[in-house]
Short mmCIF file of C-alpha atoms and ligand atoms in Angstrom, two decimals:
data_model
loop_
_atom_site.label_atom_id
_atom_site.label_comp_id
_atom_site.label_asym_id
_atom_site.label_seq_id
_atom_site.Cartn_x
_atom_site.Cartn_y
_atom_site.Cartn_z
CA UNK A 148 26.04 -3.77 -23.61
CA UNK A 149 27.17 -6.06 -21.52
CA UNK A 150 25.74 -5.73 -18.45
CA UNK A 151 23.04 -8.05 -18.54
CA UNK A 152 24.86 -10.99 -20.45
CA UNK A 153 21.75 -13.76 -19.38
CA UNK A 154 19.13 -11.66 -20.76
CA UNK A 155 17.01 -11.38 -17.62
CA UNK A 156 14.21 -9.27 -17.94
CA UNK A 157 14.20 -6.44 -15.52
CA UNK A 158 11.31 -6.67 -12.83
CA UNK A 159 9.87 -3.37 -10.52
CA UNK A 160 7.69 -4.81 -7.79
CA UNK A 161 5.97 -2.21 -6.05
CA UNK A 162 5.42 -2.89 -1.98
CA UNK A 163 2.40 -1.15 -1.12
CA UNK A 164 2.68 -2.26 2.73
CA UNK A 165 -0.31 -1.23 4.63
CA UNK A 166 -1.44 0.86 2.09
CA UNK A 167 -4.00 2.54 0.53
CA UNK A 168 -7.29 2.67 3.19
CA UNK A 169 -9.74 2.49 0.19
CA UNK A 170 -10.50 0.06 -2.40
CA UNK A 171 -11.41 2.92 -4.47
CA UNK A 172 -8.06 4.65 -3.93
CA UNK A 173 -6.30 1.19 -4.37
CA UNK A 174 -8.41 0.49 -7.97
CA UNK A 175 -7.31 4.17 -8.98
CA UNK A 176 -3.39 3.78 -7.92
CA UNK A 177 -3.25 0.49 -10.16
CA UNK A 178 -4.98 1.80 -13.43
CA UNK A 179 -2.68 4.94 -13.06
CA UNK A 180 0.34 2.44 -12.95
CA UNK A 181 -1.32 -0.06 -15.77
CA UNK A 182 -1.80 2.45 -17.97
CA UNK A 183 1.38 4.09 -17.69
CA UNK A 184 4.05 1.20 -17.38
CA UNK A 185 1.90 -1.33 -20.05
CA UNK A 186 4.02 -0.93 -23.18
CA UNK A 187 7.12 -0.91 -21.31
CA UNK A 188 9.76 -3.73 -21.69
CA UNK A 189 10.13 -4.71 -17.79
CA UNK A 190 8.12 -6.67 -15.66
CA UNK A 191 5.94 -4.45 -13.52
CA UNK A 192 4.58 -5.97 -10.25
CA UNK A 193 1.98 -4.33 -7.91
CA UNK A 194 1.64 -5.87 -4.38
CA UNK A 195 -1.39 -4.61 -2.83
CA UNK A 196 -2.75 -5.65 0.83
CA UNK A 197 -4.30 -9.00 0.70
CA UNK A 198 -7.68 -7.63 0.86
CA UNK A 199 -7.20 -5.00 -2.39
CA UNK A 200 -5.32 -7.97 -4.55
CA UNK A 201 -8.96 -9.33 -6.14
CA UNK A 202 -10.08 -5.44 -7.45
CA UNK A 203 -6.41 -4.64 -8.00
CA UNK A 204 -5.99 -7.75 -10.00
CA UNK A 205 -9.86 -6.79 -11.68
CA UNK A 206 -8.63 -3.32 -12.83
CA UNK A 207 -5.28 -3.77 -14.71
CA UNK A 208 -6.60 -6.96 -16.01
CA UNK A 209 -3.40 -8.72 -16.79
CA UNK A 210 -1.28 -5.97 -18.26
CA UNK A 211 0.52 -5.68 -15.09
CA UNK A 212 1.69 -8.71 -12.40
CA UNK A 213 0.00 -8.79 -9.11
CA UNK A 214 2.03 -9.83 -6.08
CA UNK A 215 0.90 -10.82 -2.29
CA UNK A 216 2.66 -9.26 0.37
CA UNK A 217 3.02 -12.60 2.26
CA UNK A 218 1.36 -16.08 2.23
CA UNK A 219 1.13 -19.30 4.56
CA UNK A 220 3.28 -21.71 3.22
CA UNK A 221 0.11 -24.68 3.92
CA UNK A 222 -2.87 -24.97 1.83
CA UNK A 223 -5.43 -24.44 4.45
CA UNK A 224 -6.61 -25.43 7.86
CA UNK A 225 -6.54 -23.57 11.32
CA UNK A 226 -4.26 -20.28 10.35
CA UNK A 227 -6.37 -17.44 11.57
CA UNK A 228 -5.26 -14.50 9.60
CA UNK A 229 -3.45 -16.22 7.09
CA UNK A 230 -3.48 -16.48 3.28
CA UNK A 231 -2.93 -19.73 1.20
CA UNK A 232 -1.06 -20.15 -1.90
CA UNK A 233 -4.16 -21.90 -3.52
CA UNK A 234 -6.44 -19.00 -2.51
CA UNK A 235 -3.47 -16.84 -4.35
CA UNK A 236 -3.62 -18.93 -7.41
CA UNK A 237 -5.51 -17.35 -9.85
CA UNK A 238 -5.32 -13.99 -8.63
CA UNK A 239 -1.39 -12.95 -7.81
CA UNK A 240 1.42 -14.69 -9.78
CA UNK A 241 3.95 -13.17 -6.86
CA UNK A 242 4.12 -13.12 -3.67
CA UNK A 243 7.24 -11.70 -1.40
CA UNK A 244 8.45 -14.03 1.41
CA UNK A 245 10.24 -12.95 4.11
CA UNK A 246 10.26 -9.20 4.12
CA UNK A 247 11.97 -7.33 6.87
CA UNK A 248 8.71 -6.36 8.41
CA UNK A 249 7.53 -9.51 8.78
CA UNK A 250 10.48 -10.73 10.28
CA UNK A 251 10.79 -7.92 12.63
CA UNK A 252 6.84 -7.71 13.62
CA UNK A 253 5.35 -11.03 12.71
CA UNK A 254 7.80 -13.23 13.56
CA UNK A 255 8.66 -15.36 10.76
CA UNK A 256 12.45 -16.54 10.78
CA UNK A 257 15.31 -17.88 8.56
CA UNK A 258 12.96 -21.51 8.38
CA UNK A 259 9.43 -19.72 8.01
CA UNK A 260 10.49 -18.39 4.69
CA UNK A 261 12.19 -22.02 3.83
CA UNK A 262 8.74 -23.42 3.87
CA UNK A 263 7.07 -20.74 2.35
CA UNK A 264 9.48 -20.50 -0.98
CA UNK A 265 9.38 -23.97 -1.29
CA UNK A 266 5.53 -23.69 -1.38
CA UNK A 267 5.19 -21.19 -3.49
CA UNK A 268 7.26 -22.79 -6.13
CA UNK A 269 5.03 -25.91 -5.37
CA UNK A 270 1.57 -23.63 -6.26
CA UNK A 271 3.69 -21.85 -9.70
CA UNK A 272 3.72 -18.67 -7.72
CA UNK A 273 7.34 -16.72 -8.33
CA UNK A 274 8.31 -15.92 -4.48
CA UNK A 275 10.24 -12.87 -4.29
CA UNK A 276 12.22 -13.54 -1.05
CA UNK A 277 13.71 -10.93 0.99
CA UNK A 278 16.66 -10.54 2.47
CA UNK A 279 19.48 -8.32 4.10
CA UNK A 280 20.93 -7.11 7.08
CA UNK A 281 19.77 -5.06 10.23
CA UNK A 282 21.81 -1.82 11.02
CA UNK A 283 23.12 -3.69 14.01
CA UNK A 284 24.53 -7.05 12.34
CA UNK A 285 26.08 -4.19 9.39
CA UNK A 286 28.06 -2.03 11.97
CA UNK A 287 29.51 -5.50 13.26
CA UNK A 288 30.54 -6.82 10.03
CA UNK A 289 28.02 -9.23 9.95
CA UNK A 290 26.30 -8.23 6.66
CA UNK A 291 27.72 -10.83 4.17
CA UNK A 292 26.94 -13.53 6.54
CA UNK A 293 23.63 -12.53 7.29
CA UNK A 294 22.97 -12.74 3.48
CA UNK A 295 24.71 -16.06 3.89
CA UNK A 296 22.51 -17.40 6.50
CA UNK A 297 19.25 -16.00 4.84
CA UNK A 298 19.47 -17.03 1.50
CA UNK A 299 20.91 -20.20 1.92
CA UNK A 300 18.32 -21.35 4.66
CA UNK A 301 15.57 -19.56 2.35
CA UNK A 302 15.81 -21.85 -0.49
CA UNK A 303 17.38 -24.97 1.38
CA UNK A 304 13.93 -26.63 -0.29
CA UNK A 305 14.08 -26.09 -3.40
CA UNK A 306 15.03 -29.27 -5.60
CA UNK A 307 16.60 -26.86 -8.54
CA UNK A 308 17.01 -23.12 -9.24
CA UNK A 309 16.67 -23.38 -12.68
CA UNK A 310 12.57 -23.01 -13.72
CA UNK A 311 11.83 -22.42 -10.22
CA UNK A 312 10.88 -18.45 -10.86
CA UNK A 313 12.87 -17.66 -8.01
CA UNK A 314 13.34 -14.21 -7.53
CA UNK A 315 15.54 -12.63 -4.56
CA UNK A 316 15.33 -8.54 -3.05
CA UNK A 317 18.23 -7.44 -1.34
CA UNK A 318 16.87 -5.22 1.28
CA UNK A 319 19.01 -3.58 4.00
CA UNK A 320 16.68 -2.82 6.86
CA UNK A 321 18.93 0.24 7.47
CA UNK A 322 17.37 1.27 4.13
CA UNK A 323 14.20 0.47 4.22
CA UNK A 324 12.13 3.81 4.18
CA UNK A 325 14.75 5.91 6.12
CA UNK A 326 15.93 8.23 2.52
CA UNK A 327 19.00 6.18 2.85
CA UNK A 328 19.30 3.89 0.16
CA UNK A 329 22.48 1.56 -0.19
CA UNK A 330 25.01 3.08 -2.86
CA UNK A 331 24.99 1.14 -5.71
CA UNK A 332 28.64 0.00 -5.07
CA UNK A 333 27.25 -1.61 -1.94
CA UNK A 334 24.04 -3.50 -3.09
CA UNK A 335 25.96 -4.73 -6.55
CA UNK A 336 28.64 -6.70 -3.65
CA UNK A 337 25.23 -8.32 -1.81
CA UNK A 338 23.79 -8.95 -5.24
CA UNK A 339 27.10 -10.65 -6.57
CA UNK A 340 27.25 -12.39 -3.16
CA UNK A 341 23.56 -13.60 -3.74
CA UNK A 342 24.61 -14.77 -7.42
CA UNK A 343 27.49 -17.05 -6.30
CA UNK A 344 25.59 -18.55 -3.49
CA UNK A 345 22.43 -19.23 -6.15
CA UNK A 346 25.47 -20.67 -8.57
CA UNK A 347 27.12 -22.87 -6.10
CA UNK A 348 23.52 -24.38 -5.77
CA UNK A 349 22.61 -24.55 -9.75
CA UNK A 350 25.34 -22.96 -12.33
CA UNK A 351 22.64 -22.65 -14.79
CA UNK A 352 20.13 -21.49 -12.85
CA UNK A 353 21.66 -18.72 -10.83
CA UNK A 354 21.27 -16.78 -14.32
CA UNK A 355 17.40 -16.68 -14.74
CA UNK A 356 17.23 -15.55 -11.35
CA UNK A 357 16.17 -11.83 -11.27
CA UNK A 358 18.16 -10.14 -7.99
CA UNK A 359 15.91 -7.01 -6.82
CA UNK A 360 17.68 -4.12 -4.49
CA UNK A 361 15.10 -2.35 -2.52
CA UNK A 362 15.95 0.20 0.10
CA UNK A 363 14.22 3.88 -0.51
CA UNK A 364 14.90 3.52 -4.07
CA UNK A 365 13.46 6.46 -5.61
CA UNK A 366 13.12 7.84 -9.65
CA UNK A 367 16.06 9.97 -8.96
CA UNK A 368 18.95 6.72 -7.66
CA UNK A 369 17.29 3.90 -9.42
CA UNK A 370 19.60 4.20 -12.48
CA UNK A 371 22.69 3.66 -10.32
CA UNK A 372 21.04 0.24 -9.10
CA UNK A 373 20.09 -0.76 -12.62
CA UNK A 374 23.79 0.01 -14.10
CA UNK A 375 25.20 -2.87 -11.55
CA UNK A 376 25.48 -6.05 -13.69
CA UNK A 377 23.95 -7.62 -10.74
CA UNK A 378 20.90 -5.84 -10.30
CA UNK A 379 17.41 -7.26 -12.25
CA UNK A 380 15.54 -4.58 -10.57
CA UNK A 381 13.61 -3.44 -7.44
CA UNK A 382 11.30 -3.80 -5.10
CA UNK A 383 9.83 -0.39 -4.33
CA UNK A 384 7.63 0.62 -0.85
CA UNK A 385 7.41 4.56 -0.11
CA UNK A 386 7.80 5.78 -4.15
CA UNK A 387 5.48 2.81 -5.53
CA UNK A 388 2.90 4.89 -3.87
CA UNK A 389 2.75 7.20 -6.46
CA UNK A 390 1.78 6.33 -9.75
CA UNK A 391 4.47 8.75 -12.09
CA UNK A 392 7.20 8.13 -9.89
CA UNK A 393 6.89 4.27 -9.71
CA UNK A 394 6.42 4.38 -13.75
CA UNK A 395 9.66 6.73 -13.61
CA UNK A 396 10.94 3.67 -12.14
CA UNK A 397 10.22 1.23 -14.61
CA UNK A 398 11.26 2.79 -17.38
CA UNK A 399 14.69 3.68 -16.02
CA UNK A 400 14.93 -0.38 -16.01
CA UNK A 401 13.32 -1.00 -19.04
CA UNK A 402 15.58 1.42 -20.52
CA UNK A 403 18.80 0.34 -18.73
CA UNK A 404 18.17 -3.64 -18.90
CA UNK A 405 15.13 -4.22 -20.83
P1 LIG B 49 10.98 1.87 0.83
O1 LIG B 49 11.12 1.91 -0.67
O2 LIG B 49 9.83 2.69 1.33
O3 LIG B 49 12.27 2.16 1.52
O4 LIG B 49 10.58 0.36 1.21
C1 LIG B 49 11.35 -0.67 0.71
C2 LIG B 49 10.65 -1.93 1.00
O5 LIG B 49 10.53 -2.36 2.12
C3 LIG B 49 10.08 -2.67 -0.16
O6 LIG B 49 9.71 -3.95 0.21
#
Protein backbone atom coordinates (compact mmCIF):
# COMPACT_ATOMS: atom_id res chain seq x y z
CA UNK A 1 0.00 0.00 0.00
CA UNK A 2 1.27 2.86 -1.04
CA UNK A 3 -0.82 5.46 -0.30
CA UNK A 4 0.49 6.72 2.78
CA UNK A 5 4.34 6.39 1.95
CA UNK A 6 5.37 8.90 5.30
CA UNK A 7 3.54 6.85 7.66
CA UNK A 8 1.30 9.56 9.05
CA UNK A 9 -1.08 8.43 11.40
CA UNK A 10 -4.60 9.13 10.40
CA UNK A 11 -6.41 11.76 12.73
CA UNK A 12 -10.65 12.22 13.03
CA UNK A 13 -11.27 15.45 14.90
CA UNK A 14 -14.73 15.78 15.72
CA UNK A 15 -16.19 19.68 15.63
CA UNK A 16 -18.85 19.77 18.03
CA UNK A 17 -19.62 23.63 17.26
CA UNK A 18 -22.16 24.97 19.57
CA UNK A 19 -23.05 21.81 20.73
CA UNK A 20 -24.42 19.80 23.16
CA UNK A 21 -26.63 22.26 25.80
CA UNK A 22 -25.72 19.92 28.76
CA UNK A 23 -22.66 18.93 30.45
CA UNK A 24 -24.36 15.78 31.15
CA UNK A 25 -25.20 15.17 27.48
CA UNK A 26 -21.61 16.38 26.56
CA UNK A 27 -19.89 13.75 29.40
CA UNK A 28 -22.25 10.98 27.81
CA UNK A 29 -21.39 11.83 23.91
CA UNK A 30 -17.53 11.51 24.84
CA UNK A 31 -17.57 8.15 26.86
CA UNK A 32 -19.79 6.75 23.97
CA UNK A 33 -16.94 7.89 21.53
CA UNK A 34 -13.95 6.80 24.14
CA UNK A 35 -15.18 3.67 24.53
CA UNK A 36 -15.86 2.89 21.09
CA UNK A 37 -12.86 4.41 19.02
CA UNK A 38 -10.04 3.50 22.09
CA UNK A 39 -8.37 0.45 20.56
CA UNK A 40 -8.45 1.85 17.21
CA UNK A 41 -5.19 2.74 15.30
CA UNK A 42 -6.08 6.57 14.40
CA UNK A 43 -5.93 9.53 16.33
CA UNK A 44 -9.37 10.42 17.59
CA UNK A 45 -9.96 14.11 18.58
CA UNK A 46 -13.12 15.50 20.33
CA UNK A 47 -13.55 19.34 20.29
CA UNK A 48 -16.12 20.26 22.68
CA UNK A 49 -17.29 24.03 23.50
CA UNK A 50 -14.81 25.69 25.67
CA UNK A 51 -16.93 25.38 28.63
CA UNK A 52 -17.52 21.23 28.26
CA UNK A 53 -13.52 20.70 27.43
CA UNK A 54 -12.58 20.25 31.50
CA UNK A 55 -15.55 17.26 32.07
CA UNK A 56 -15.01 16.13 28.48
CA UNK A 57 -11.35 15.91 29.06
CA UNK A 58 -12.40 14.25 32.91
CA UNK A 59 -14.47 11.45 31.26
CA UNK A 60 -12.35 9.82 28.48
CA UNK A 61 -9.39 10.37 30.62
CA UNK A 62 -6.69 10.34 28.03
CA UNK A 63 -7.79 7.56 25.72
CA UNK A 64 -9.03 10.04 23.34
CA UNK A 65 -7.40 13.79 22.31
CA UNK A 66 -9.31 16.80 23.33
CA UNK A 67 -9.30 19.80 21.01
CA UNK A 68 -10.52 23.65 21.59
CA UNK A 69 -12.61 25.06 19.09
CA UNK A 70 -10.56 28.33 19.04
CA UNK A 71 -8.05 30.14 21.33
CA UNK A 72 -6.46 33.77 21.74
CA UNK A 73 -3.23 33.66 20.40
CA UNK A 74 -1.88 35.96 23.90
CA UNK A 75 -1.45 34.49 27.21
CA UNK A 76 -3.78 36.67 29.08
CA UNK A 77 -4.84 40.19 29.78
CA UNK A 78 -8.00 42.25 28.69
CA UNK A 79 -9.74 39.63 26.03
CA UNK A 80 -13.25 39.43 27.28
CA UNK A 81 -14.54 36.18 26.01
CA UNK A 82 -11.44 34.74 25.07
CA UNK A 83 -9.46 31.57 25.87
CA UNK A 84 -5.60 31.35 26.36
CA UNK A 85 -3.32 28.75 25.22
CA UNK A 86 -1.90 28.42 28.85
CA UNK A 87 -5.42 28.02 30.29
CA UNK A 88 -5.62 25.15 27.36
CA UNK A 89 -2.46 23.54 28.48
CA UNK A 90 -3.17 20.78 30.45
CA UNK A 91 -6.53 20.15 29.38
CA UNK A 92 -6.76 20.08 25.24
CA UNK A 93 -3.63 19.05 23.25
CA UNK A 94 -5.61 20.65 19.97
CA UNK A 95 -7.09 23.38 19.20
CA UNK A 96 -8.52 24.42 15.49
CA UNK A 97 -7.54 27.94 14.25
CA UNK A 98 -9.24 29.62 11.81
CA UNK A 99 -12.41 27.76 11.06
CA UNK A 100 -14.82 29.11 8.53
CA UNK A 101 -17.21 30.17 11.19
CA UNK A 102 -15.02 32.14 12.87
CA UNK A 103 -13.92 33.84 10.00
CA UNK A 104 -17.30 34.46 8.70
CA UNK A 105 -18.98 35.48 12.28
CA UNK A 106 -16.14 36.44 14.53
CA UNK A 107 -14.03 38.10 12.44
CA UNK A 108 -10.69 36.67 12.56
CA UNK A 109 -8.71 37.03 9.14
CA UNK A 110 -5.80 35.57 7.06
CA UNK A 111 -3.27 37.37 10.07
CA UNK A 112 -5.53 36.41 13.18
CA UNK A 113 -4.84 32.80 12.53
CA UNK A 114 -0.92 33.74 11.76
CA UNK A 115 -0.66 34.70 15.35
CA UNK A 116 -2.66 32.18 16.72
CA UNK A 117 -0.68 29.00 14.97
CA UNK A 118 2.37 30.46 15.81
CA UNK A 119 1.16 30.51 19.47
CA UNK A 120 -0.06 27.46 19.71
CA UNK A 121 3.06 25.83 18.52
CA UNK A 122 4.76 28.18 21.14
CA UNK A 123 2.34 26.52 24.19
CA UNK A 124 2.98 22.52 22.44
CA UNK A 125 -0.62 22.65 21.42
CA UNK A 126 -1.04 20.91 17.67
CA UNK A 127 -3.25 23.78 15.86
CA UNK A 128 -5.41 22.30 13.36
CA UNK A 129 -5.82 25.31 10.98
CA UNK A 130 -8.59 25.67 8.66
CA UNK A 131 -8.83 26.57 5.47
CA UNK A 132 -10.73 26.69 2.01
CA UNK A 133 -12.75 28.57 -0.17
CA UNK A 134 -16.25 30.36 -0.05
CA UNK A 135 -18.82 29.30 -2.80
CA UNK A 136 -18.28 32.72 -4.26
CA UNK A 137 -14.30 32.85 -4.64
CA UNK A 138 -14.94 28.77 -6.14
CA UNK A 139 -17.45 29.80 -8.96
CA UNK A 140 -14.73 32.54 -9.91
CA UNK A 141 -11.84 30.33 -10.03
CA UNK A 142 -10.43 31.63 -7.12
CA UNK A 143 -10.20 28.39 -5.05
CA UNK A 144 -6.47 27.43 -5.44
CA UNK A 145 -5.49 30.87 -4.60
CA UNK A 146 -7.55 31.25 -1.75
CA UNK A 147 -5.78 28.10 -0.37
CA UNK A 148 -2.71 29.99 -1.47
CA UNK A 149 -3.36 33.06 0.42
CA UNK A 150 -4.63 31.15 3.60
CA UNK A 151 -2.15 28.75 4.22
CA UNK A 152 0.71 30.60 3.37
CA UNK A 153 -0.27 33.71 5.57
CA UNK A 154 -1.43 31.01 8.31
CA UNK A 155 1.89 29.67 9.05
CA UNK A 156 4.07 32.73 7.80
CA UNK A 157 5.35 32.34 11.77
CA UNK A 158 6.38 29.37 12.09
CA UNK A 159 10.33 28.98 12.21
CA UNK A 160 10.08 25.13 10.78
CA UNK A 161 7.34 22.64 9.78
CA UNK A 162 9.07 19.81 10.81
CA UNK A 163 8.15 19.01 14.88
CA UNK A 164 5.85 21.80 14.82
CA UNK A 165 2.53 19.34 15.07
CA UNK A 166 1.06 21.28 12.47
CA UNK A 167 -1.96 19.96 11.26
CA UNK A 168 -4.09 21.59 8.27
CA UNK A 169 -8.30 20.89 7.39
CA UNK A 170 -9.28 21.63 4.06
CA UNK A 171 -12.72 22.89 4.45
CA UNK A 172 -14.81 24.29 1.56
CA UNK A 173 -17.39 26.54 3.12
CA UNK A 174 -19.67 25.39 0.24
CA UNK A 175 -19.41 22.10 2.16
CA UNK A 176 -19.60 22.79 5.35
CA UNK A 177 -22.95 21.24 6.70
CA UNK A 178 -24.94 21.70 3.40
CA UNK A 179 -24.93 17.35 2.49
CA UNK A 180 -22.54 18.45 -0.13
CA UNK A 181 -19.27 17.24 0.53
CA UNK A 182 -16.31 17.87 -2.01
CA UNK A 183 -15.69 14.64 -4.24
CA UNK A 184 -12.73 13.13 -3.30
CA UNK A 185 -11.10 14.01 -6.72
CA UNK A 186 -11.56 17.61 -5.65
CA UNK A 187 -10.27 17.77 -1.97
CA UNK A 188 -7.12 15.25 -2.93
CA UNK A 189 -6.10 18.56 -5.67
CA UNK A 190 -6.47 21.18 -2.42
CA UNK A 191 -4.73 18.62 -0.26
CA UNK A 192 -1.80 18.09 -2.87
CA UNK A 193 -1.87 21.89 -3.31
CA UNK A 194 -1.55 22.24 0.58
CA UNK A 195 1.42 19.56 0.49
CA UNK A 196 3.59 21.47 -2.04
CA UNK A 197 3.05 24.77 -0.44
CA UNK A 198 4.04 23.02 3.22
CA UNK A 199 7.17 21.44 1.04
CA UNK A 200 8.32 24.55 -0.58
CA UNK A 201 8.51 25.83 3.12
CA UNK A 202 10.26 22.53 4.78
CA UNK A 203 10.82 19.32 2.31
CA UNK A 204 11.00 17.23 5.31
CA UNK A 205 8.46 18.50 7.14
CA UNK A 206 5.57 18.77 4.75
CA UNK A 207 5.45 14.82 5.40
CA UNK A 208 4.54 14.66 9.18
CA UNK A 209 1.97 17.05 8.48
CA UNK A 210 -1.50 15.35 8.77
CA UNK A 211 -3.92 17.22 5.90
CA UNK A 212 -7.70 16.82 7.24
CA UNK A 213 -10.76 17.29 4.53
CA UNK A 214 -13.86 18.29 6.30
CA UNK A 215 -17.00 19.24 4.50
CA UNK A 216 -20.29 17.00 5.55
CA UNK A 217 -18.15 14.05 5.64
CA UNK A 218 -20.30 11.36 6.74
CA UNK A 219 -19.68 7.20 7.55
CA UNK A 220 -21.04 6.54 4.17
CA UNK A 221 -18.13 9.08 1.78
CA UNK A 222 -15.36 9.07 4.26
CA UNK A 223 -13.59 6.12 2.55
CA UNK A 224 -13.33 8.04 -0.72
CA UNK A 225 -11.43 10.91 1.31
CA UNK A 226 -9.20 8.43 3.08
CA UNK A 227 -8.20 6.51 -0.36
CA UNK A 228 -6.57 10.05 -1.63
CA UNK A 229 -2.82 9.76 -0.87
CA UNK A 230 -3.26 13.19 0.35
CA UNK A 231 -5.77 12.89 2.85
CA UNK A 232 -4.57 12.15 6.86
CA UNK A 233 -8.12 12.40 7.82
CA UNK A 234 -11.04 14.68 8.87
CA UNK A 235 -12.42 17.04 10.72
CA UNK A 236 -16.06 16.11 11.32
CA UNK A 237 -19.10 18.77 12.60
CA UNK A 238 -22.84 17.47 11.90
CA UNK A 239 -21.89 13.34 12.05
CA UNK A 240 -19.35 13.78 15.11
CA UNK A 241 -22.55 14.36 16.88
CA UNK A 242 -23.35 10.99 17.06
CA UNK A 243 -21.33 8.63 18.77
CA UNK A 244 -21.59 5.22 16.15
CA UNK A 245 -21.37 7.25 13.23
CA UNK A 246 -18.27 9.34 14.25
CA UNK A 247 -16.61 5.81 15.44
CA UNK A 248 -17.82 4.55 11.84
CA UNK A 249 -15.58 7.26 10.93
CA UNK A 250 -12.56 6.38 12.56
CA UNK A 251 -12.31 3.14 11.77
CA UNK A 252 -12.80 3.64 8.05
CA UNK A 253 -9.31 5.65 8.60
CA UNK A 254 -7.80 3.44 10.85
CA UNK A 255 -8.56 0.80 8.47
CA UNK A 256 -7.63 2.68 5.25
CA UNK A 257 -4.36 4.54 6.66
CA UNK A 258 -3.76 3.36 10.07
P1 LIG B 1 -20.05 19.38 8.82
O1 LIG B 1 -19.36 18.05 8.95
O2 LIG B 1 -21.29 19.48 9.66
O3 LIG B 1 -20.29 19.75 7.39
O4 LIG B 1 -19.07 20.48 9.42
C1 LIG B 1 -17.76 20.51 8.98
C2 LIG B 1 -17.00 21.43 9.84
O5 LIG B 1 -17.20 22.62 9.83
C3 LIG B 1 -16.00 20.83 10.75
O6 LIG B 1 -15.18 21.81 11.29
Amino acid sequence: MTANPARRRPVIAGNWKMNPDTQEEAVGLATEVADRVQDMSAISVLCPPAVWLIPVAAAIGGRVGVGAQTMAAEERGAFTGETSPLMLRGIAEWVIIGHSERRQYNGETDETCRHKVASAVAHELRPILAIGERLEERRAGATAAVIDRQLRIGIADLQRIAGSSLAIAYEPVWAIGTGNAATGDDAQAAAAQIRGILRERDLEGADQVAILYGGSVTPDNAREFFAQPDIDGALVGGASLDAAGFAEIVACAAELRG
